[in-house]
mmCIF file of C-alpha atoms in Angstrom:
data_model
loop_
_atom_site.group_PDB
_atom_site.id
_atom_site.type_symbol
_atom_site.label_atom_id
_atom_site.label_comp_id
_atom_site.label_asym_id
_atom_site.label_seq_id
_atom_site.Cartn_x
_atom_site.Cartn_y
_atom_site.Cartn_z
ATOM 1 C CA UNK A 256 -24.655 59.813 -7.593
ATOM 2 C CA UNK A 257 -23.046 59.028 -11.075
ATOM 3 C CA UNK A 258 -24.434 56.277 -12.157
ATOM 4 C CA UNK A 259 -22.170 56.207 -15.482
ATOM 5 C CA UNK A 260 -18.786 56.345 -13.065
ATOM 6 C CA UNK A 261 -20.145 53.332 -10.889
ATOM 7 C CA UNK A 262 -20.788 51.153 -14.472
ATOM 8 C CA UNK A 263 -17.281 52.091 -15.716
ATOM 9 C CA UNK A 264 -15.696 51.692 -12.667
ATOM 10 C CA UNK A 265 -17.138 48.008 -12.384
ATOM 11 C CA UNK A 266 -16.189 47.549 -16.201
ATOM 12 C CA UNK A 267 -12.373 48.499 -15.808
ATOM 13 C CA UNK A 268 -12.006 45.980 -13.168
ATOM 14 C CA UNK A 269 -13.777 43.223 -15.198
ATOM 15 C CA UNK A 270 -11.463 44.160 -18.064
ATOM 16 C CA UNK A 271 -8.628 43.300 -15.338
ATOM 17 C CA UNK A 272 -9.856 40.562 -13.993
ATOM 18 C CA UNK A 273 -9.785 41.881 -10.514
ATOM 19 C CA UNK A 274 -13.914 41.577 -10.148
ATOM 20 C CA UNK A 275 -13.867 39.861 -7.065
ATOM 21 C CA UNK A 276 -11.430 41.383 -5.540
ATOM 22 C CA UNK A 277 -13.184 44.955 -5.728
ATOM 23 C CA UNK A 278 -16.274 46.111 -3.976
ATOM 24 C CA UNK A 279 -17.657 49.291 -5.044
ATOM 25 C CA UNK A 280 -20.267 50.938 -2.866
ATOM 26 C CA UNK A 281 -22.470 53.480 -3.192
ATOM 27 C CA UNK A 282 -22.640 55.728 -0.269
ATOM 28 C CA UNK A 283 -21.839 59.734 1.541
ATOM 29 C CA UNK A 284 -18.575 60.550 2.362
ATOM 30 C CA UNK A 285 -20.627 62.927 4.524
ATOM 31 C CA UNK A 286 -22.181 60.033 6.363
ATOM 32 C CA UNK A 287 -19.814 57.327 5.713
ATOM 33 C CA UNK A 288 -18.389 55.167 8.730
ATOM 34 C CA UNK A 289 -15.484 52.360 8.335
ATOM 35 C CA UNK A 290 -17.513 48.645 8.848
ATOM 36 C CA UNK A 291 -14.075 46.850 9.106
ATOM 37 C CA UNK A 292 -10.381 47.776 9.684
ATOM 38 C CA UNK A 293 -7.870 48.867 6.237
ATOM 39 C CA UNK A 294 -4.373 48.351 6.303
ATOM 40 C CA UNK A 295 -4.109 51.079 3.359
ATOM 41 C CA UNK A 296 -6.593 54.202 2.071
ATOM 42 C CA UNK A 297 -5.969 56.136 -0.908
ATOM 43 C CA UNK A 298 -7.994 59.676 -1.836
ATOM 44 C CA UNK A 299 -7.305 61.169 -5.001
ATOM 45 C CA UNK A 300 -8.565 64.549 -5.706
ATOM 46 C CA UNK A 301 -11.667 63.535 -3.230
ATOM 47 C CA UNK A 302 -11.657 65.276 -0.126
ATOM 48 C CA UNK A 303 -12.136 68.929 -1.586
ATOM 49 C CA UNK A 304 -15.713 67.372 -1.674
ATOM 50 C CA UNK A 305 -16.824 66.855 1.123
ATOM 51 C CA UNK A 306 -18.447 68.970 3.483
ATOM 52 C CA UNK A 307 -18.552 66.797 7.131
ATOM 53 C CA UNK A 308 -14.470 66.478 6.709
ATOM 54 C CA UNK A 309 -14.092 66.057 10.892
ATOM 55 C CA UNK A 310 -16.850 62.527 10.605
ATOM 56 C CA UNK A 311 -14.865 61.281 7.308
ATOM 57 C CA UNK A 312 -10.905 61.485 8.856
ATOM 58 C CA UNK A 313 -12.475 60.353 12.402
ATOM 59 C CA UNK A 314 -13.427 57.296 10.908
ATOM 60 C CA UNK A 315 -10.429 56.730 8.324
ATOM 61 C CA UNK A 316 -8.264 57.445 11.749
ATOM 62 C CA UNK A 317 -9.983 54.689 13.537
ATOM 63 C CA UNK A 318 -9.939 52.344 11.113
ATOM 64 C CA UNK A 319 -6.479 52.258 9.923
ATOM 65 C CA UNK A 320 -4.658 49.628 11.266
ATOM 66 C CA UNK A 321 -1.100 49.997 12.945
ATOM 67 C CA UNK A 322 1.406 50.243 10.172
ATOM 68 C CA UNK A 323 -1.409 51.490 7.530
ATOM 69 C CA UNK A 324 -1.151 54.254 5.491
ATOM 70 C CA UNK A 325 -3.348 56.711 4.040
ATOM 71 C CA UNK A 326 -2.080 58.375 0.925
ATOM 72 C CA UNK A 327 -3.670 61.553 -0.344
ATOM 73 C CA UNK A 328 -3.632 63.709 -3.552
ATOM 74 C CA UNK A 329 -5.837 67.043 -3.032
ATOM 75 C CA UNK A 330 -6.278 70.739 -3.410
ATOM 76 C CA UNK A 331 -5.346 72.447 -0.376
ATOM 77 C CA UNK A 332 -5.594 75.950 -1.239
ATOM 78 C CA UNK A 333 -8.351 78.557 -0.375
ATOM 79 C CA UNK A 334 -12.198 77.400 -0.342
ATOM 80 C CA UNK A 335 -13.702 77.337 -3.700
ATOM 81 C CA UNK A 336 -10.100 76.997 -5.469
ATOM 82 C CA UNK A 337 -9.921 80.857 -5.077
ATOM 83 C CA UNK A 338 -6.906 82.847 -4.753
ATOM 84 C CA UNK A 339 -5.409 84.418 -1.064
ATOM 85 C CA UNK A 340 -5.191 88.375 -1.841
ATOM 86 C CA UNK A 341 -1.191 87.844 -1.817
ATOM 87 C CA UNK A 342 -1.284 85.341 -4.935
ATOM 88 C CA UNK A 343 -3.961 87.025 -6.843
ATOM 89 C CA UNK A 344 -1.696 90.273 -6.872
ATOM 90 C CA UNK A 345 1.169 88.344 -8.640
ATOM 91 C CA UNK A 346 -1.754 86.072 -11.011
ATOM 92 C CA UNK A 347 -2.991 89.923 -12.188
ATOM 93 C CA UNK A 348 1.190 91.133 -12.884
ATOM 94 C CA UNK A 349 1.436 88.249 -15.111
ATOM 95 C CA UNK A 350 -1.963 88.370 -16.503
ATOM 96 C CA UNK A 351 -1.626 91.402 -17.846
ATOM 97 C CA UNK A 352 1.890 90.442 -19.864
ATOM 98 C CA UNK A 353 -0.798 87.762 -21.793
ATOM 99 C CA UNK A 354 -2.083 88.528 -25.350
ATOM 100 C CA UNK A 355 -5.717 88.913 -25.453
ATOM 101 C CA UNK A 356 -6.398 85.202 -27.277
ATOM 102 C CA UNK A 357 -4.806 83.685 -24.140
ATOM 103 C CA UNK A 358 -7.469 85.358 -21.534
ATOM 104 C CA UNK A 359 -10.193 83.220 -23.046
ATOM 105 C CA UNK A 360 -11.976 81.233 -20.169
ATOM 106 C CA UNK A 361 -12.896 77.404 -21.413
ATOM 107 C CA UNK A 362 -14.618 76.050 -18.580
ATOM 108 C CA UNK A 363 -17.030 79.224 -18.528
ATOM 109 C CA UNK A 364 -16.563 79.972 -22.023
ATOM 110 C CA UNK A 365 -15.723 83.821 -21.524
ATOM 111 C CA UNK A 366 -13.259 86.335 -22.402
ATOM 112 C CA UNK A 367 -11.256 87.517 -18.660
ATOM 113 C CA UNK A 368 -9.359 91.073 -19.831
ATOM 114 C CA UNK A 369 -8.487 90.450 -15.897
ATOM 115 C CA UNK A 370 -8.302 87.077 -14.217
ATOM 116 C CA UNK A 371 -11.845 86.879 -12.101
ATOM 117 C CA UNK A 372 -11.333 84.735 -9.103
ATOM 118 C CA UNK A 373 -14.282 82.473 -9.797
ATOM 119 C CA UNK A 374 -16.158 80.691 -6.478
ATOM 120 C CA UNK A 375 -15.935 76.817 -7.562
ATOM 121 C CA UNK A 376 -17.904 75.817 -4.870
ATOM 122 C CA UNK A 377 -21.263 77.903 -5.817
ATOM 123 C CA UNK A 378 -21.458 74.607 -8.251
ATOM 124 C CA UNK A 379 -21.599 71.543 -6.203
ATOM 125 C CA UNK A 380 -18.855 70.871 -3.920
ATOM 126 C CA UNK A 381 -15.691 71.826 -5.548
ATOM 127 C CA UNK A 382 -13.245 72.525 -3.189
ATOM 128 C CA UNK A 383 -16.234 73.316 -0.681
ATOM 129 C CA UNK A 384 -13.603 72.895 2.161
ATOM 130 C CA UNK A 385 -9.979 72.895 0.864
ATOM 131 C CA UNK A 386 -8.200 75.529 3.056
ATOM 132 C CA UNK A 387 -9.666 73.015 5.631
ATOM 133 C CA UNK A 388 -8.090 70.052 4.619
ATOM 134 C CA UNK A 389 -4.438 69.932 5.924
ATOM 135 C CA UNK A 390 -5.121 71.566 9.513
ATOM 136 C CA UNK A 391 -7.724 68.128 10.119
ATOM 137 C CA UNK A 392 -4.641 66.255 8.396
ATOM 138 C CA UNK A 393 -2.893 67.449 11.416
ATOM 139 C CA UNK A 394 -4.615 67.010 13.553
ATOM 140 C CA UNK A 395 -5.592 63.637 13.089
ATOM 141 C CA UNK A 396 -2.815 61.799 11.488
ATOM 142 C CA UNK A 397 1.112 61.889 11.611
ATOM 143 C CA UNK A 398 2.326 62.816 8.580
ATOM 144 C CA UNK A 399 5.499 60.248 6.673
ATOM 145 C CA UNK A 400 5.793 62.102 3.534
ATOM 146 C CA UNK A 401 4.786 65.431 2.573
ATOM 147 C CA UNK A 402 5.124 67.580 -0.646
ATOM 148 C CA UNK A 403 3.504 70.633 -1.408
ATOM 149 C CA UNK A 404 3.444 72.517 -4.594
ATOM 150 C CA UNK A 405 1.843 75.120 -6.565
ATOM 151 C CA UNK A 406 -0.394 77.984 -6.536
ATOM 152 C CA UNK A 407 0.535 81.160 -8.637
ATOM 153 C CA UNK A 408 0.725 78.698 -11.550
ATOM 154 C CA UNK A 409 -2.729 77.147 -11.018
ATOM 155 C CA UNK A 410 -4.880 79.353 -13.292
ATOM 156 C CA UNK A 411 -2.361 79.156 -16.460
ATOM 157 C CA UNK A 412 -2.581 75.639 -16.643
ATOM 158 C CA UNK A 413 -5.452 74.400 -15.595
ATOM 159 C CA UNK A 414 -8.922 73.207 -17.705
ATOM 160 C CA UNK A 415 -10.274 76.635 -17.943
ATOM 161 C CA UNK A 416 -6.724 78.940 -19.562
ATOM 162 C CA UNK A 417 -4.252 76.141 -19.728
ATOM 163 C CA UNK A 418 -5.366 74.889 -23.386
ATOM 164 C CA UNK A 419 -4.643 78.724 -24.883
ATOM 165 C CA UNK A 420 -0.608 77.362 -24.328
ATOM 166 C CA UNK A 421 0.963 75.228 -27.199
ATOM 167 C CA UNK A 422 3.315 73.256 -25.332
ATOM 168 C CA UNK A 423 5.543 73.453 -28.725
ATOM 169 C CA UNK A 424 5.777 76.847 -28.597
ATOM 170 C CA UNK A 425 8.972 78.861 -27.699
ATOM 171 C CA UNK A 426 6.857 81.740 -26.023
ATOM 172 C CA UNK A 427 4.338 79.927 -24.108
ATOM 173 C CA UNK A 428 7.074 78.007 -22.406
ATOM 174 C CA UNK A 429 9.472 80.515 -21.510
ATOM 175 C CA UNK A 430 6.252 82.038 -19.919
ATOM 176 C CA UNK A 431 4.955 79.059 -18.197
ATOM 177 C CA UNK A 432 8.705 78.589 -17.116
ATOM 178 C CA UNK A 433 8.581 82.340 -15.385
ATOM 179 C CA UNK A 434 5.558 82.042 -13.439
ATOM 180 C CA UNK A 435 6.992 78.714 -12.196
ATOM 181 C CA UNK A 436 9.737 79.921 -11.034
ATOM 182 C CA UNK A 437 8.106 82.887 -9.498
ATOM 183 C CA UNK A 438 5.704 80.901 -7.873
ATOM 184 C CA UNK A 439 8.496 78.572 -6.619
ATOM 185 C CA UNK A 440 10.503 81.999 -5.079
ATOM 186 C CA UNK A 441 7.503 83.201 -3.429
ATOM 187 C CA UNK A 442 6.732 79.791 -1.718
ATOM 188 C CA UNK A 443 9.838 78.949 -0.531
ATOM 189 C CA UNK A 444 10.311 82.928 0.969
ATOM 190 C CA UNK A 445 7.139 82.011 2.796
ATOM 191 C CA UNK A 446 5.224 84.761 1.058
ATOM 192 C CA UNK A 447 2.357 82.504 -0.394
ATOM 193 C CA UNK A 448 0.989 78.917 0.358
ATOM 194 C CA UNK A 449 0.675 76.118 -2.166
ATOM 195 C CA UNK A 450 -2.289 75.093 -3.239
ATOM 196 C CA UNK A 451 -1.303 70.547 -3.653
ATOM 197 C CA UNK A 452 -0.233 67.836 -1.773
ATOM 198 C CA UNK A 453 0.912 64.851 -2.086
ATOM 199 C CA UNK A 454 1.150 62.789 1.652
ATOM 200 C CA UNK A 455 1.119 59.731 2.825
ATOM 201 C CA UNK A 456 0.000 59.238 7.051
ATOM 202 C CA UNK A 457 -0.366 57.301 9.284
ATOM 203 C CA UNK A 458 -1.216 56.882 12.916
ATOM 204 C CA UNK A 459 2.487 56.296 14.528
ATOM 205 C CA UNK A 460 4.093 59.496 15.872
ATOM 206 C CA UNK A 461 7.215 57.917 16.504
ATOM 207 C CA UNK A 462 7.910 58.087 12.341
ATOM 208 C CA UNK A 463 10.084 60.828 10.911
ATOM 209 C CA UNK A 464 8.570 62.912 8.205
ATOM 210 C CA UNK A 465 10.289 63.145 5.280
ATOM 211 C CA UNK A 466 9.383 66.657 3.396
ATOM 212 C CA UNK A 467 11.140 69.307 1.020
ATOM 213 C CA UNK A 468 12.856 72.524 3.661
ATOM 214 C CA UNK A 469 10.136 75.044 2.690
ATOM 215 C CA UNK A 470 6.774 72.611 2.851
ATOM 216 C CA UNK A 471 6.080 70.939 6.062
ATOM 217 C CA UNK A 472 2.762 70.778 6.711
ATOM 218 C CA UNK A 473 2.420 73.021 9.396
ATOM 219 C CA UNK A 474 3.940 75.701 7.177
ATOM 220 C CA UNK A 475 2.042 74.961 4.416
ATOM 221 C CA UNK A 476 -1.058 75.226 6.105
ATOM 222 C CA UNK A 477 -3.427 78.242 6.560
ATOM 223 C CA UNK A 478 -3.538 81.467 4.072
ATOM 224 C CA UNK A 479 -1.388 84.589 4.331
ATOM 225 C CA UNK A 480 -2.421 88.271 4.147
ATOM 226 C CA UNK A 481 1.266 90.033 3.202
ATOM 227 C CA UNK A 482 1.809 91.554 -0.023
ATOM 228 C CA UNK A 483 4.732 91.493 -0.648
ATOM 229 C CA UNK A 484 7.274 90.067 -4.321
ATOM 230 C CA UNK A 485 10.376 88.838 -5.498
ATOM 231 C CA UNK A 486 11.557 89.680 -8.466
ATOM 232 C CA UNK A 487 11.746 86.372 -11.291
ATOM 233 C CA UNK A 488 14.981 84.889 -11.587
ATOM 234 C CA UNK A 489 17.664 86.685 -14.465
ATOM 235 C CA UNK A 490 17.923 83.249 -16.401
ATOM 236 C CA UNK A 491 14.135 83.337 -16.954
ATOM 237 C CA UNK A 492 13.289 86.657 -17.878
ATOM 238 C CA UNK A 493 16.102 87.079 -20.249
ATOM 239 C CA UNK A 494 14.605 84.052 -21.969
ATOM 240 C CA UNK A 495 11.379 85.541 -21.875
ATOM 241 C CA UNK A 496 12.552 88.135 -23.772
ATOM 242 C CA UNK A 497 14.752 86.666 -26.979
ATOM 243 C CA UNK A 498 11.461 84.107 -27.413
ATOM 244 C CA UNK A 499 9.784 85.167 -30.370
ATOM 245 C CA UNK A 500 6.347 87.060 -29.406
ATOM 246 C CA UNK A 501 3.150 84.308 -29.559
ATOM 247 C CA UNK A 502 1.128 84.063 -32.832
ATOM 248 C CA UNK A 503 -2.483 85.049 -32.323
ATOM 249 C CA UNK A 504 -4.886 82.518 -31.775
ATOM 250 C CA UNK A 505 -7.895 82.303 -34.454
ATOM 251 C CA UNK A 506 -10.942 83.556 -32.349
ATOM 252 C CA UNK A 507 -11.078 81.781 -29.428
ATOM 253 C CA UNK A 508 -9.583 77.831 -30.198
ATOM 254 C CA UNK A 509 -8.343 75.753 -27.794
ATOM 255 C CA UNK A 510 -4.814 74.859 -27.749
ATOM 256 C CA UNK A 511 -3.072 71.553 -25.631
ATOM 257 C CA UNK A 512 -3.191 72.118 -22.064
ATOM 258 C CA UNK A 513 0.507 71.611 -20.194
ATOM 259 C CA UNK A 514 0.198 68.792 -17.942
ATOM 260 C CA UNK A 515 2.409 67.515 -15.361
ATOM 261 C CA UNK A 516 6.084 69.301 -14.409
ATOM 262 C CA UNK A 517 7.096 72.672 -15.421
ATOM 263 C CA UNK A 518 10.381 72.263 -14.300
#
């Protein structure tokens, strides 16, 4: 248990003035049960955490009132945030277009000549049961909204390669802009699954579900085991190519992440 997240958490809503009206409890999502009834839950970025996912969404299911919802940010991509075979084949093509300053791993503080698909959850419980995630969704609540995103992009722009991009530079965003758009094509084919969500549920079957054409959450869910590409869209790659060429990095300094859309 963080005790330091607890003490700020209880400071931010002092600094609101909200005190009374939050309760923050220590506890297990793993053994957690509902003592009252909720008209709304949110969890960001919290159920790749937990291991007993079935006992958590039983009891969020039977607690929710009628007319509550339960809105959700979380990785839903393969155990352990790794790659499915199909999207590690296109990470490698791209990786190998990178210059050698922009392989550098910060999280792990190595140099990657190839991506390694890295195990998160051999370190606590990071994304211990993410592939798992959506299927229980499913299962246990009706879905209102749905939007699904992602995957191909992931390593470039997360914590561990994302700050070797300059989000001023003409290079680093054409490329960030490619394998966007590539991962976009190869979703919306049906060729790989994306690795976010954002949903809100609820209980009542009788709602519609409002969702992009190529990400409902049954066809978002699961892994695949094709192999097959698309080629990256004209526009893109002929941008690619009249960019000027990166400047090398000094050693192996960190550069600002890019956050948010890539659109």
């Amino acid at each position: 248990m963080n005790e330091t997240l607890l003490e700020q958490g209880q400071l931010a809503a002092a600094g609101h003035g909200i005190s009374d009206q939050v309760n923050i409890v220590r506890g297990d999502f793993n053994e957690w049960r509902p003592a009252c009834e909720y008209d709304g839950v949110i969890a960001m970025e919290a159920l790749h955490h937990v291991l007993n996912l079935e006992g958590l969404l039983a009891g969020l299911r039977e607690s929710l009132r009628p007319g509550g919802c339960f809105v959700i940010s979380d990785m839903i991509g393969r155990n352990g945030h790794l790659r499915w075979p199909e999207a590690l084949l296109i990470v490698h093509e791209f990786w190998r277009k990178l210059p050698p300053s922009y392989r550098y791993n910060h999280q792990l503080q190595r140099y990657e000549e190839l991506f390694e698909d890295w195990d998160c959850s051999q370190v606590g419980f990071e994304g211990v049961r993410s592939q798992d995630i959506l299927p229980l969704l499913i299962e246990n609540f009706h879905f209102e909204r749905f939007v699904a995103f992602g995957n191909v992009i992931d390593p470039f722009v997360d914590r561990s390669f994302g700050h070797n991009f300059d989000a001023a530079a003409e290079w680093d965003r054409a490329f960030i802009d490619l394998v966007h758009q590539r991962d976009e094509e190869e979703i919306a084919a049906g060729r790989i699954k994306p690795t976010h969500m954002y949903a809100v549920l609820g209980t009542a079957a009788d709602q519609p579900t409002i969702f992009l054409a190529h990400s409902a959450p049954h066809f978002a869910s699961g892994g695949l085991t094709r192999r097959t590409k698309v080629q990256p869209g004209r526009r893109i790659r002929k941008a690619i190519r009249k960019t000027s060429q990166p400047k090398p990095m000094n050693g192996t300094r960190g550069r600002t992440a890019l956050n948010g859309s890539l659109k």
